[in-house]
Amino acid sequence: MARKEMIAMLLAGGQGSRLGVLTNKVAKPAVAFGGKYRIIDFPLSNCINSGVDTVGVLTQYRPLRLNSHIGIGIPWDLDRNIGGVTVLPPYEKSENSEWYTGTANAIYQNIEYMESFHPEYVLILSGDHIYKMDYELMLDFHKTNGAEVTIAVMPVPMEEASRFGIMITDENRRITEFEEKPAQPRSNLASMGIYIFNWKTLKDALIEMAQEPALDFGKHVIPHCHQKGAPLYAYEFNGYWKDVGTLSSYWEANMELIDLVPEFNLYEEYWKIYTKSEIQPPQYFSSDSVVERSIIGEGTNVYGQVYNSVIGCGVEIGKGTVVRDSIIMSNTKLGENCEIYKAIVAEDVTIGDNVALGIGDEVPNETAPHIYNQGLVTVGEKSSIPSGVKVGKNTVIYGCTEESDYDNFYLPGGRTLVKAGE
């Protein structure tokens, strides 16, 4: 097979438990973002915009939607005879079936795939970050410095540095030490989980460390390369980058798209974000409708009012309904005279008439306050809410609910309503 200078391995197996019911039946990289996209579209688009035309996508948790979204890679111009995009789930070996147990273990299990391209370099990416980055510039930096491993880093506020893997470098950006979530950080250069390895360095490290349980890049492979004296360098990135791993960061990143001057611009000609698009009719806005500072997907019919919100494709917003500061994903139907405030409503949800989401005072969520917070209302995919129901803040609803599931048509703030079997 033809030789490739650099191939990418995209880790897209994430369960994304901190996104709550949004990832009950779908991997985090396949969650909708920005109306028409899915989270994985961003690293895939970065690859093709950077001239990286061979991408292995490593899936594990609930891969079905991710697989059907990626297909053979046509939207990203990754349908190639040699290279292109390949979905790499864990596979059954003759003696036993082995799940991916850590980020580096997943790469180790696909050594054969990588070997088939005889690459000089391997780019390791995560499938759940929102950013635009030219990996070619990072590769130039890697070559110029004679690095064997280059880690993309981002300056973070010093008070937040203890949440990240932190790189300590000399004046030439060579990494001298690194600390995993240090209590007293000595640098503010945080690892972004984006790595370029010389293929030989990566392959040797993976084989030597193969027996390590839950083999991980940050904990095992990179310290191993450092101990062996491999030159490690930090490539500083100063663009927009967001880990959308929590409901509040996911909501914030969507809301930032509709700022008057968005920090993250989806409309740049020279750095397009590609996605698989369904064939949809155009949007329809009735004469009574009002839309301000919002993204509205194709095929959406608006009969009510939408303010400061991100609306997916094929959504119906009924007459008299007001949506504010919310994310409504594709193919969801909102009835008439509803009030939707600061809600994340997943795909294929049906909401009846006269429903109010996000009312009253903030009360901590009873089951998972670390997930459901910031006053958000979260509704999982394919759920339904009957007419006349009022729902408080920091709540979660999942499943086809009926009037009898609510106390006098009311779900108080902080409550969790998940129907059995969902």
PDB file of C-alpha atoms in Angstrom, residues 18-280:
ATOM      1  CA  ARG A  18     -21.112  13.870  32.186  1.00  0.00           C
ATOM      2  CA  LEU A  19     -23.539  14.730  29.358  1.00  0.00           C
ATOM      3  CA  GLY A  20     -26.204  12.760  31.234  1.00  0.00           C
ATOM      4  CA  VAL A  21     -29.170  11.469  29.226  1.00  0.00           C
ATOM      5  CA  LEU A  22     -27.808  13.025  25.991  1.00  0.00           C
ATOM      6  CA  THR A  23     -25.402  10.080  25.756  1.00  0.00           C
ATOM      7  CA  ASN A  24     -27.667   7.294  27.057  1.00  0.00           C
ATOM      8  CA  LYS A  25     -27.922   5.797  23.572  1.00  0.00           C
ATOM      9  CA  VAL A  26     -25.253   7.620  21.595  1.00  0.00           C
ATOM     10  CA  ALA A  27     -21.473   8.167  21.894  1.00  0.00           C
ATOM     11  CA  LYS A  28     -20.424  11.693  22.863  1.00  0.00           C
ATOM     12  CA  PRO A  29     -18.734  12.460  19.493  1.00  0.00           C
ATOM     13  CA  ALA A  30     -22.081  11.761  17.742  1.00  0.00           C
ATOM     14  CA  VAL A  31     -24.037  14.295  19.858  1.00  0.00           C
ATOM     15  CA  ALA A  32     -25.504  17.151  17.780  1.00  0.00           C
ATOM     16  CA  PHE A  33     -23.777  20.549  17.959  1.00  0.00           C
ATOM     17  CA  GLY A  34     -24.510  23.958  16.461  1.00  0.00           C
ATOM     18  CA  GLY A  35     -27.801  22.999  14.837  1.00  0.00           C
ATOM     19  CA  LYS A  36     -26.641  20.815  11.943  1.00  0.00           C
ATOM     20  CA  TYR A  37     -23.310  19.334  13.034  1.00  0.00           C
ATOM     21  CA  ARG A  38     -22.135  16.534  15.307  1.00  0.00           C
ATOM     22  CA  ILE A  39     -19.148  16.973  17.622  1.00  0.00           C
ATOM     23  CA  ILE A  40     -16.940  14.615  15.569  1.00  0.00           C
ATOM     24  CA  ASP A  41     -17.351  16.814  12.470  1.00  0.00           C
ATOM     25  CA  PHE A  42     -14.816  19.283  13.910  1.00  0.00           C
ATOM     26  CA  PRO A  43     -11.728  17.040  14.206  1.00  0.00           C
ATOM     27  CA  LEU A  44     -12.668  15.284  10.922  1.00  0.00           C
ATOM     28  CA  SER A  45     -12.924  18.642   9.131  1.00  0.00           C
ATOM     29  CA  ASN A  46      -9.629  19.746  10.699  1.00  0.00           C
ATOM     30  CA  CYS A  47      -8.000  16.635   9.216  1.00  0.00           C
ATOM     31  CA  ILE A  48      -9.128  17.246   5.641  1.00  0.00           C
ATOM     32  CA  ASN A  49      -8.449  21.012   5.899  1.00  0.00           C
ATOM     33  CA  SER A  50      -4.913  20.160   7.117  1.00  0.00           C
ATOM     34  CA  GLY A  51      -4.246  17.738   4.249  1.00  0.00           C
ATOM     35  CA  VAL A  52      -4.502  14.605   6.426  1.00  0.00           C
ATOM     36  CA  ASP A  53      -6.457  12.193   4.228  1.00  0.00           C
ATOM     37  CA  THR A  54      -6.138   8.938   6.194  1.00  0.00           C
ATOM     38  CA  VAL A  55      -8.128   8.747   9.430  1.00  0.00           C
ATOM     39  CA  GLY A  56      -8.850   5.733  11.624  1.00  0.00           C
ATOM     40  CA  VAL A  57     -11.879   6.383  13.862  1.00  0.00           C
ATOM     41  CA  LEU A  58     -11.804   4.200  16.994  1.00  0.00           C
ATOM     42  CA  THR A  59     -15.311   3.588  18.295  1.00  0.00           C
ATOM     43  CA  GLN A  60     -16.559   1.587  21.246  1.00  0.00           C
ATOM     44  CA  TYR A  61     -19.586   2.897  23.115  1.00  0.00           C
ATOM     45  CA  ARG A  62     -22.897   2.873  21.166  1.00  0.00           C
ATOM     46  CA  PRO A  63     -21.176   3.260  17.777  1.00  0.00           C
ATOM     47  CA  LEU A  64     -24.234   2.879  15.529  1.00  0.00           C
ATOM     48  CA  ARG A  65     -25.082   6.554  14.993  1.00  0.00           C
ATOM     49  CA  LEU A  66     -21.418   7.466  14.666  1.00  0.00           C
ATOM     50  CA  ASN A  67     -20.896   4.750  12.041  1.00  0.00           C
ATOM     51  CA  SER A  68     -23.915   5.785   9.983  1.00  0.00           C
ATOM     52  CA  HIS A  69     -22.913   9.472  10.246  1.00  0.00           C
ATOM     53  CA  ILE A  70     -19.348   8.850   9.034  1.00  0.00           C
ATOM     54  CA  GLY A  71     -20.250   6.203   6.437  1.00  0.00           C
ATOM     55  CA  ILE A  72     -17.456   6.108   3.851  1.00  0.00           C
ATOM     56  CA  GLY A  73     -16.447   9.699   4.592  1.00  0.00           C
ATOM     57  CA  ILE A  74     -17.956  11.460   1.551  1.00  0.00           C
ATOM     58  CA  PRO A  75     -18.850  14.790   3.291  1.00  0.00           C
ATOM     59  CA  TRP A  76     -15.233  15.249   4.407  1.00  0.00           C
ATOM     60  CA  ASP A  77     -13.775  14.145   1.060  1.00  0.00           C
ATOM     61  CA  LEU A  78     -12.419  11.085   2.874  1.00  0.00           C
ATOM     62  CA  ASP A  79     -13.810   8.457   0.495  1.00  0.00           C
ATOM     63  CA  ARG A  80     -10.396   7.469  -0.884  1.00  0.00           C
ATOM     64  CA  ASN A  81      -9.176   4.297  -2.564  1.00  0.00           C
ATOM     65  CA  ILE A  82      -6.017   4.516  -0.470  1.00  0.00           C
ATOM     66  CA  GLY A  83      -6.495   5.870   3.020  1.00  0.00           C
ATOM     67  CA  GLY A  84      -9.708   7.798   3.581  1.00  0.00           C
ATOM     68  CA  VAL A  85     -11.720   7.185   6.751  1.00  0.00           C
ATOM     69  CA  THR A  86     -12.015   3.764   8.415  1.00  0.00           C
ATOM     70  CA  VAL A  87     -14.160   3.004  11.457  1.00  0.00           C
ATOM     71  CA  LEU A  88     -12.208   0.729  13.832  1.00  0.00           C
ATOM     72  CA  PRO A  89     -14.384  -0.906  16.523  1.00  0.00           C
ATOM     73  CA  PRO A  90     -12.848  -3.402  18.971  1.00  0.00           C
ATOM     74  CA  TYR A  91     -12.882  -6.737  17.181  1.00  0.00           C
ATOM     75  CA  GLU A  92     -13.090 -10.359  18.251  1.00  0.00           C
ATOM     76  CA  LYS A  93      -9.767 -12.138  18.195  1.00  0.00           C
ATOM     77  CA  SER A  94      -9.757 -15.903  17.781  1.00  0.00           C
ATOM     78  CA  GLU A  95      -9.207 -16.607  21.478  1.00  0.00           C
ATOM     79  CA  ASN A  96     -11.113 -13.754  23.127  1.00  0.00           C
ATOM     80  CA  SER A  97     -12.922 -10.502  22.526  1.00  0.00           C
ATOM     81  CA  GLU A  98     -11.106  -7.523  23.930  1.00  0.00           C
ATOM     82  CA  TRP A  99     -12.610  -4.096  24.590  1.00  0.00           C
ATOM     83  CA  TYR A 100     -10.445  -1.020  24.393  1.00  0.00           C
ATOM     84  CA  THR A 101      -9.378  -0.424  28.010  1.00  0.00           C
ATOM     85  CA  GLY A 102      -7.576   2.927  27.663  1.00  0.00           C
ATOM     86  CA  THR A 103      -6.741   5.514  25.014  1.00  0.00           C
ATOM     87  CA  ALA A 104      -3.349   3.990  24.190  1.00  0.00           C
ATOM     88  CA  ASN A 105      -4.679   0.422  24.420  1.00  0.00           C
ATOM     89  CA  ALA A 106      -7.154   1.322  21.648  1.00  0.00           C
ATOM     90  CA  ILE A 107      -4.265   2.510  19.461  1.00  0.00           C
ATOM     91  CA  TYR A 108      -2.196  -0.571  20.366  1.00  0.00           C
ATOM     92  CA  GLN A 109      -4.990  -2.873  19.179  1.00  0.00           C
ATOM     93  CA  ASN A 110      -4.815  -1.189  15.752  1.00  0.00           C
ATOM     94  CA  ILE A 111      -1.065  -1.386  15.130  1.00  0.00           C
ATOM     95  CA  GLU A 112      -1.719  -3.533  12.055  1.00  0.00           C
ATOM     96  CA  TYR A 113      -4.004  -0.875  10.536  1.00  0.00           C
ATOM     97  CA  MET A 114      -1.389   1.849  11.058  1.00  0.00           C
ATOM     98  CA  GLU A 115       1.469  -0.362   9.841  1.00  0.00           C
ATOM     99  CA  SER A 116      -0.335  -0.910   6.529  1.00  0.00           C
ATOM    100  CA  PHE A 117       0.276   2.753   5.579  1.00  0.00           C
ATOM    101  CA  HIS A 118       3.997   2.817   6.555  1.00  0.00           C
ATOM    102  CA  PRO A 119       3.530   6.292   8.061  1.00  0.00           C
ATOM    103  CA  GLU A 120       6.343   8.589   9.149  1.00  0.00           C
ATOM    104  CA  TYR A 121       4.110  10.209  11.757  1.00  0.00           C
ATOM    105  CA  VAL A 122       0.889   9.404  13.611  1.00  0.00           C
ATOM    106  CA  LEU A 123      -1.487  12.122  14.824  1.00  0.00           C
ATOM    107  CA  ILE A 124      -3.608  11.148  17.850  1.00  0.00           C
ATOM    108  CA  LEU A 125      -6.873  13.078  18.272  1.00  0.00           C
ATOM    109  CA  SER A 126      -9.876  13.120  20.567  1.00  0.00           C
ATOM    110  CA  GLY A 127     -13.367  13.024  19.061  1.00  0.00           C
ATOM    111  CA  ASP A 128     -15.077  15.310  21.555  1.00  0.00           C
ATOM    112  CA  HIS A 129     -13.556  18.780  21.329  1.00  0.00           C
ATOM    113  CA  ILE A 130     -14.774  21.818  19.377  1.00  0.00           C
ATOM    114  CA  TYR A 131     -11.929  23.711  17.670  1.00  0.00           C
ATOM    115  CA  LYS A 132     -10.229  24.545  14.379  1.00  0.00           C
ATOM    116  CA  MET A 133      -6.570  23.647  14.106  1.00  0.00           C
ATOM    117  CA  ASP A 134      -4.124  23.244  11.235  1.00  0.00           C
ATOM    118  CA  TYR A 135      -2.299  20.009  12.050  1.00  0.00           C
ATOM    119  CA  GLU A 136       0.167  20.729   9.236  1.00  0.00           C
ATOM    120  CA  LEU A 137       1.614  23.649  11.238  1.00  0.00           C
ATOM    121  CA  MET A 138       2.002  21.342  14.230  1.00  0.00           C
ATOM    122  CA  LEU A 139       3.780  18.774  12.030  1.00  0.00           C
ATOM    123  CA  ASP A 140       6.161  21.480  10.715  1.00  0.00           C
ATOM    124  CA  PHE A 141       6.978  22.397  14.339  1.00  0.00           C
ATOM    125  CA  HIS A 142       7.541  18.698  15.153  1.00  0.00           C
ATOM    126  CA  LYS A 143       9.967  18.274  12.228  1.00  0.00           C
ATOM    127  CA  THR A 144      11.823  21.571  12.784  1.00  0.00           C
ATOM    128  CA  ASN A 145      12.590  20.642  16.402  1.00  0.00           C
ATOM    129  CA  GLY A 146      13.554  17.048  15.646  1.00  0.00           C
ATOM    130  CA  ALA A 147      10.869  15.921  18.088  1.00  0.00           C
ATOM    131  CA  GLU A 148       9.798  12.320  18.545  1.00  0.00           C
ATOM    132  CA  VAL A 149       6.636  13.358  20.408  1.00  0.00           C
ATOM    133  CA  THR A 150       4.869  16.720  20.134  1.00  0.00           C
ATOM    134  CA  ILE A 151       2.000  17.553  22.481  1.00  0.00           C
ATOM    135  CA  ALA A 152      -0.418  20.361  21.615  1.00  0.00           C
ATOM    136  CA  VAL A 153      -0.785  22.655  24.628  1.00  0.00           C
ATOM    137  CA  MET A 154      -2.940  25.622  25.421  1.00  0.00           C
ATOM    138  CA  PRO A 155      -2.300  28.362  27.975  1.00  0.00           C
ATOM    139  CA  VAL A 156      -5.023  28.251  30.646  1.00  0.00           C
ATOM    140  CA  PRO A 157      -5.606  30.594  33.610  1.00  0.00           C
ATOM    141  CA  MET A 158      -3.216  29.586  36.410  1.00  0.00           C
ATOM    142  CA  GLU A 159      -6.112  29.050  38.837  1.00  0.00           C
ATOM    143  CA  GLU A 160      -7.591  26.419  36.480  1.00  0.00           C
ATOM    144  CA  ALA A 161      -4.309  24.649  35.708  1.00  0.00           C
ATOM    145  CA  SER A 162      -4.787  21.966  38.387  1.00  0.00           C
ATOM    146  CA  ARG A 163      -7.626  20.467  36.277  1.00  0.00           C
ATOM    147  CA  PHE A 164      -5.268  19.547  33.403  1.00  0.00           C
ATOM    148  CA  GLY A 165      -2.141  17.654  32.512  1.00  0.00           C
ATOM    149  CA  ILE A 166       0.483  20.440  32.704  1.00  0.00           C
ATOM    150  CA  MET A 167       3.695  20.668  30.644  1.00  0.00           C
ATOM    151  CA  ILE A 168       6.848  22.324  32.005  1.00  0.00           C
ATOM    152  CA  THR A 169       9.163  23.413  29.157  1.00  0.00           C
ATOM    153  CA  ASP A 170      12.495  25.110  28.582  1.00  0.00           C
ATOM    154  CA  GLU A 171      12.916  28.277  26.466  1.00  0.00           C
ATOM    155  CA  ASN A 172      12.852  26.179  23.253  1.00  0.00           C
ATOM    156  CA  ARG A 173       9.512  24.560  24.197  1.00  0.00           C
ATOM    157  CA  ARG A 174      11.192  21.230  24.909  1.00  0.00           C
ATOM    158  CA  ILE A 175       9.240  19.445  27.661  1.00  0.00           C
ATOM    159  CA  THR A 176      11.358  18.908  30.758  1.00  0.00           C
ATOM    160  CA  GLU A 177       8.599  17.678  33.118  1.00  0.00           C
ATOM    161  CA  PHE A 178       4.883  17.106  33.178  1.00  0.00           C
ATOM    162  CA  GLU A 179       2.393  16.859  35.988  1.00  0.00           C
ATOM    163  CA  GLU A 180      -1.049  15.257  35.865  1.00  0.00           C
ATOM    164  CA  LYS A 181      -3.579  17.601  37.554  1.00  0.00           C
ATOM    165  CA  PRO A 182      -1.018  19.122  39.984  1.00  0.00           C
ATOM    166  CA  ALA A 183      -2.290  20.728  43.205  1.00  0.00           C
ATOM    167  CA  GLN A 184       0.393  23.443  42.881  1.00  0.00           C
ATOM    168  CA  PRO A 185       0.916  23.932  39.111  1.00  0.00           C
ATOM    169  CA  ARG A 186       4.284  25.308  37.992  1.00  0.00           C
ATOM    170  CA  SER A 187       3.134  26.164  34.469  1.00  0.00           C
ATOM    171  CA  ASN A 188      -0.126  27.002  32.712  1.00  0.00           C
ATOM    172  CA  LEU A 189       0.496  24.997  29.512  1.00  0.00           C
ATOM    173  CA  ALA A 190      -2.300  22.415  29.512  1.00  0.00           C
ATOM    174  CA  SER A 191      -2.246  19.322  27.300  1.00  0.00           C
ATOM    175  CA  MET A 192      -5.064  19.293  24.730  1.00  0.00           C
ATOM    176  CA  GLY A 193      -4.877  15.531  24.219  1.00  0.00           C
ATOM    177  CA  ILE A 194      -3.545  16.048  20.656  1.00  0.00           C
ATOM    178  CA  TYR A 195      -0.232  14.308  19.940  1.00  0.00           C
ATOM    179  CA  ILE A 196       2.104  13.759  16.991  1.00  0.00           C
ATOM    180  CA  PHE A 197       4.422  10.746  17.338  1.00  0.00           C
ATOM    181  CA  ASN A 198       7.148   9.456  15.080  1.00  0.00           C
ATOM    182  CA  TRP A 199       5.660   6.106  14.081  1.00  0.00           C
ATOM    183  CA  LYS A 200       8.653   4.100  15.268  1.00  0.00           C
ATOM    184  CA  THR A 201       8.615   5.838  18.693  1.00  0.00           C
ATOM    185  CA  LEU A 202       4.878   5.201  19.110  1.00  0.00           C
ATOM    186  CA  LYS A 203       5.008   1.592  17.944  1.00  0.00           C
ATOM    187  CA  ASP A 204       7.950   0.699  20.213  1.00  0.00           C
ATOM    188  CA  ALA A 205       6.297   2.359  23.226  1.00  0.00           C
ATOM    189  CA  LEU A 206       2.959   0.605  22.646  1.00  0.00           C
ATOM    190  CA  ILE A 207       4.588  -2.810  22.308  1.00  0.00           C
ATOM    191  CA  GLU A 208       6.804  -2.309  25.369  1.00  0.00           C
ATOM    192  CA  MET A 209       3.882  -1.063  27.504  1.00  0.00           C
ATOM    193  CA  ALA A 210       1.241  -3.449  26.099  1.00  0.00           C
ATOM    194  CA  GLN A 211       0.663  -5.339  29.366  1.00  0.00           C
ATOM    195  CA  GLU A 212      -0.080  -2.171  31.344  1.00  0.00           C
ATOM    196  CA  PRO A 213      -3.735  -2.298  32.467  1.00  0.00           C
ATOM    197  CA  ALA A 214      -5.896   0.508  30.982  1.00  0.00           C
ATOM    198  CA  LEU A 215      -2.952   1.736  28.889  1.00  0.00           C
ATOM    199  CA  ASP A 216      -3.246   5.518  28.590  1.00  0.00           C
ATOM    200  CA  PHE A 217      -1.229   8.213  26.779  1.00  0.00           C
ATOM    201  CA  GLY A 218      -1.030  10.764  29.591  1.00  0.00           C
ATOM    202  CA  LYS A 219      -0.372   8.248  32.376  1.00  0.00           C
ATOM    203  CA  HIS A 220       1.821   5.676  30.624  1.00  0.00           C
ATOM    204  CA  VAL A 221       3.017   6.177  27.033  1.00  0.00           C
ATOM    205  CA  ILE A 222       4.260   9.770  27.234  1.00  0.00           C
ATOM    206  CA  PRO A 223       6.096   9.272  30.597  1.00  0.00           C
ATOM    207  CA  HIS A 224       7.637   6.103  29.087  1.00  0.00           C
ATOM    208  CA  CYS A 225       8.928   8.019  26.034  1.00  0.00           C
ATOM    209  CA  HIS A 226      10.255  10.772  28.321  1.00  0.00           C
ATOM    210  CA  GLN A 227      12.105   8.270  30.534  1.00  0.00           C
ATOM    211  CA  LYS A 228      13.732   6.748  27.454  1.00  0.00           C
ATOM    212  CA  GLY A 229      15.110  10.167  26.506  1.00  0.00           C
ATOM    213  CA  ALA A 230      12.914  10.800  23.458  1.00  0.00           C
ATOM    214  CA  PRO A 231      12.764  14.543  22.624  1.00  0.00           C
ATOM    215  CA  LEU A 232       9.295  15.779  23.662  1.00  0.00           C
ATOM    216  CA  TYR A 233       8.076  19.224  22.585  1.00  0.00           C
ATOM    217  CA  ALA A 234       5.050  21.389  23.403  1.00  0.00           C
ATOM    218  CA  TYR A 235       3.252  23.032  20.466  1.00  0.00           C
ATOM    219  CA  GLU A 236       1.334  26.060  21.702  1.00  0.00           C
ATOM    220  CA  PHE A 237      -2.163  26.620  20.277  1.00  0.00           C
ATOM    221  CA  ASN A 238      -3.931  29.926  20.903  1.00  0.00           C
ATOM    222  CA  GLY A 239      -7.190  29.521  18.984  1.00  0.00           C
ATOM    223  CA  TYR A 240     -10.659  28.613  20.243  1.00  0.00           C
ATOM    224  CA  TRP A 241     -10.832  25.174  21.871  1.00  0.00           C
ATOM    225  CA  LYS A 242     -13.612  23.793  24.011  1.00  0.00           C
ATOM    226  CA  ASP A 243     -14.031  20.478  25.742  1.00  0.00           C
ATOM    227  CA  VAL A 244     -17.819  20.004  25.624  1.00  0.00           C
ATOM    228  CA  GLY A 245     -17.722  17.198  28.168  1.00  0.00           C
ATOM    229  CA  THR A 246     -20.304  18.643  30.583  1.00  0.00           C
ATOM    230  CA  LEU A 247     -23.869  19.814  29.965  1.00  0.00           C
ATOM    231  CA  SER A 248     -23.018  23.373  31.030  1.00  0.00           C
ATOM    232  CA  SER A 249     -19.910  23.602  28.777  1.00  0.00           C
ATOM    233  CA  TYR A 250     -21.916  22.036  25.919  1.00  0.00           C
ATOM    234  CA  TRP A 251     -24.695  24.601  26.413  1.00  0.00           C
ATOM    235  CA  GLU A 252     -22.181  27.489  26.668  1.00  0.00           C
ATOM    236  CA  ALA A 253     -20.324  26.443  23.495  1.00  0.00           C
ATOM    237  CA  ASN A 254     -23.609  26.385  21.556  1.00  0.00           C
ATOM    238  CA  MET A 255     -24.620  29.788  22.962  1.00  0.00           C
ATOM    239  CA  GLU A 256     -21.219  31.252  21.967  1.00  0.00           C
ATOM    240  CA  LEU A 257     -22.019  30.436  18.322  1.00  0.00           C
ATOM    241  CA  ILE A 258     -24.775  33.054  18.329  1.00  0.00           C
ATOM    242  CA  ASP A 259     -22.808  35.933  19.854  1.00  0.00           C
ATOM    243  CA  LEU A 260     -22.884  39.010  17.622  1.00  0.00           C
ATOM    244  CA  VAL A 261     -19.187  38.453  16.938  1.00  0.00           C
ATOM    245  CA  PRO A 262     -18.834  34.724  17.644  1.00  0.00           C
ATOM    246  CA  GLU A 263     -15.505  33.642  19.078  1.00  0.00           C
ATOM    247  CA  PHE A 264     -15.895  30.450  17.062  1.00  0.00           C
ATOM    248  CA  ASN A 265     -16.994  31.173  13.492  1.00  0.00           C
ATOM    249  CA  LEU A 266     -18.783  28.398  11.594  1.00  0.00           C
ATOM    250  CA  TYR A 267     -18.921  30.439   8.392  1.00  0.00           C
ATOM    251  CA  GLU A 268     -15.278  30.934   7.400  1.00  0.00           C
ATOM    252  CA  GLU A 269     -14.713  30.162   3.735  1.00  0.00           C
ATOM    253  CA  TYR A 270     -11.131  28.996   4.096  1.00  0.00           C
ATOM    254  CA  TRP A 271     -11.741  26.550   6.970  1.00  0.00           C
ATOM    255  CA  LYS A 272     -15.054  24.884   6.341  1.00  0.00           C
ATOM    256  CA  ILE A 273     -16.705  22.494   8.771  1.00  0.00           C
ATOM    257  CA  TYR A 274     -18.144  19.577   6.802  1.00  0.00           C
ATOM    258  CA  THR A 275     -20.973  17.306   7.889  1.00  0.00           C
ATOM    259  CA  LYS A 276     -23.360  14.677   6.560  1.00  0.00           C
ATOM    260  CA  SER A 277     -26.430  16.655   5.511  1.00  0.00           C
ATOM    261  CA  GLU A 278     -29.883  15.205   5.158  1.00  0.00           C
ATOM    262  CA  ILE A 279     -31.909  16.439   2.176  1.00  0.00           C
ATOM    263  CA  GLN A 280     -34.224  18.911   3.874  1.00  0.00           C
TER     264      GLN A 280
END
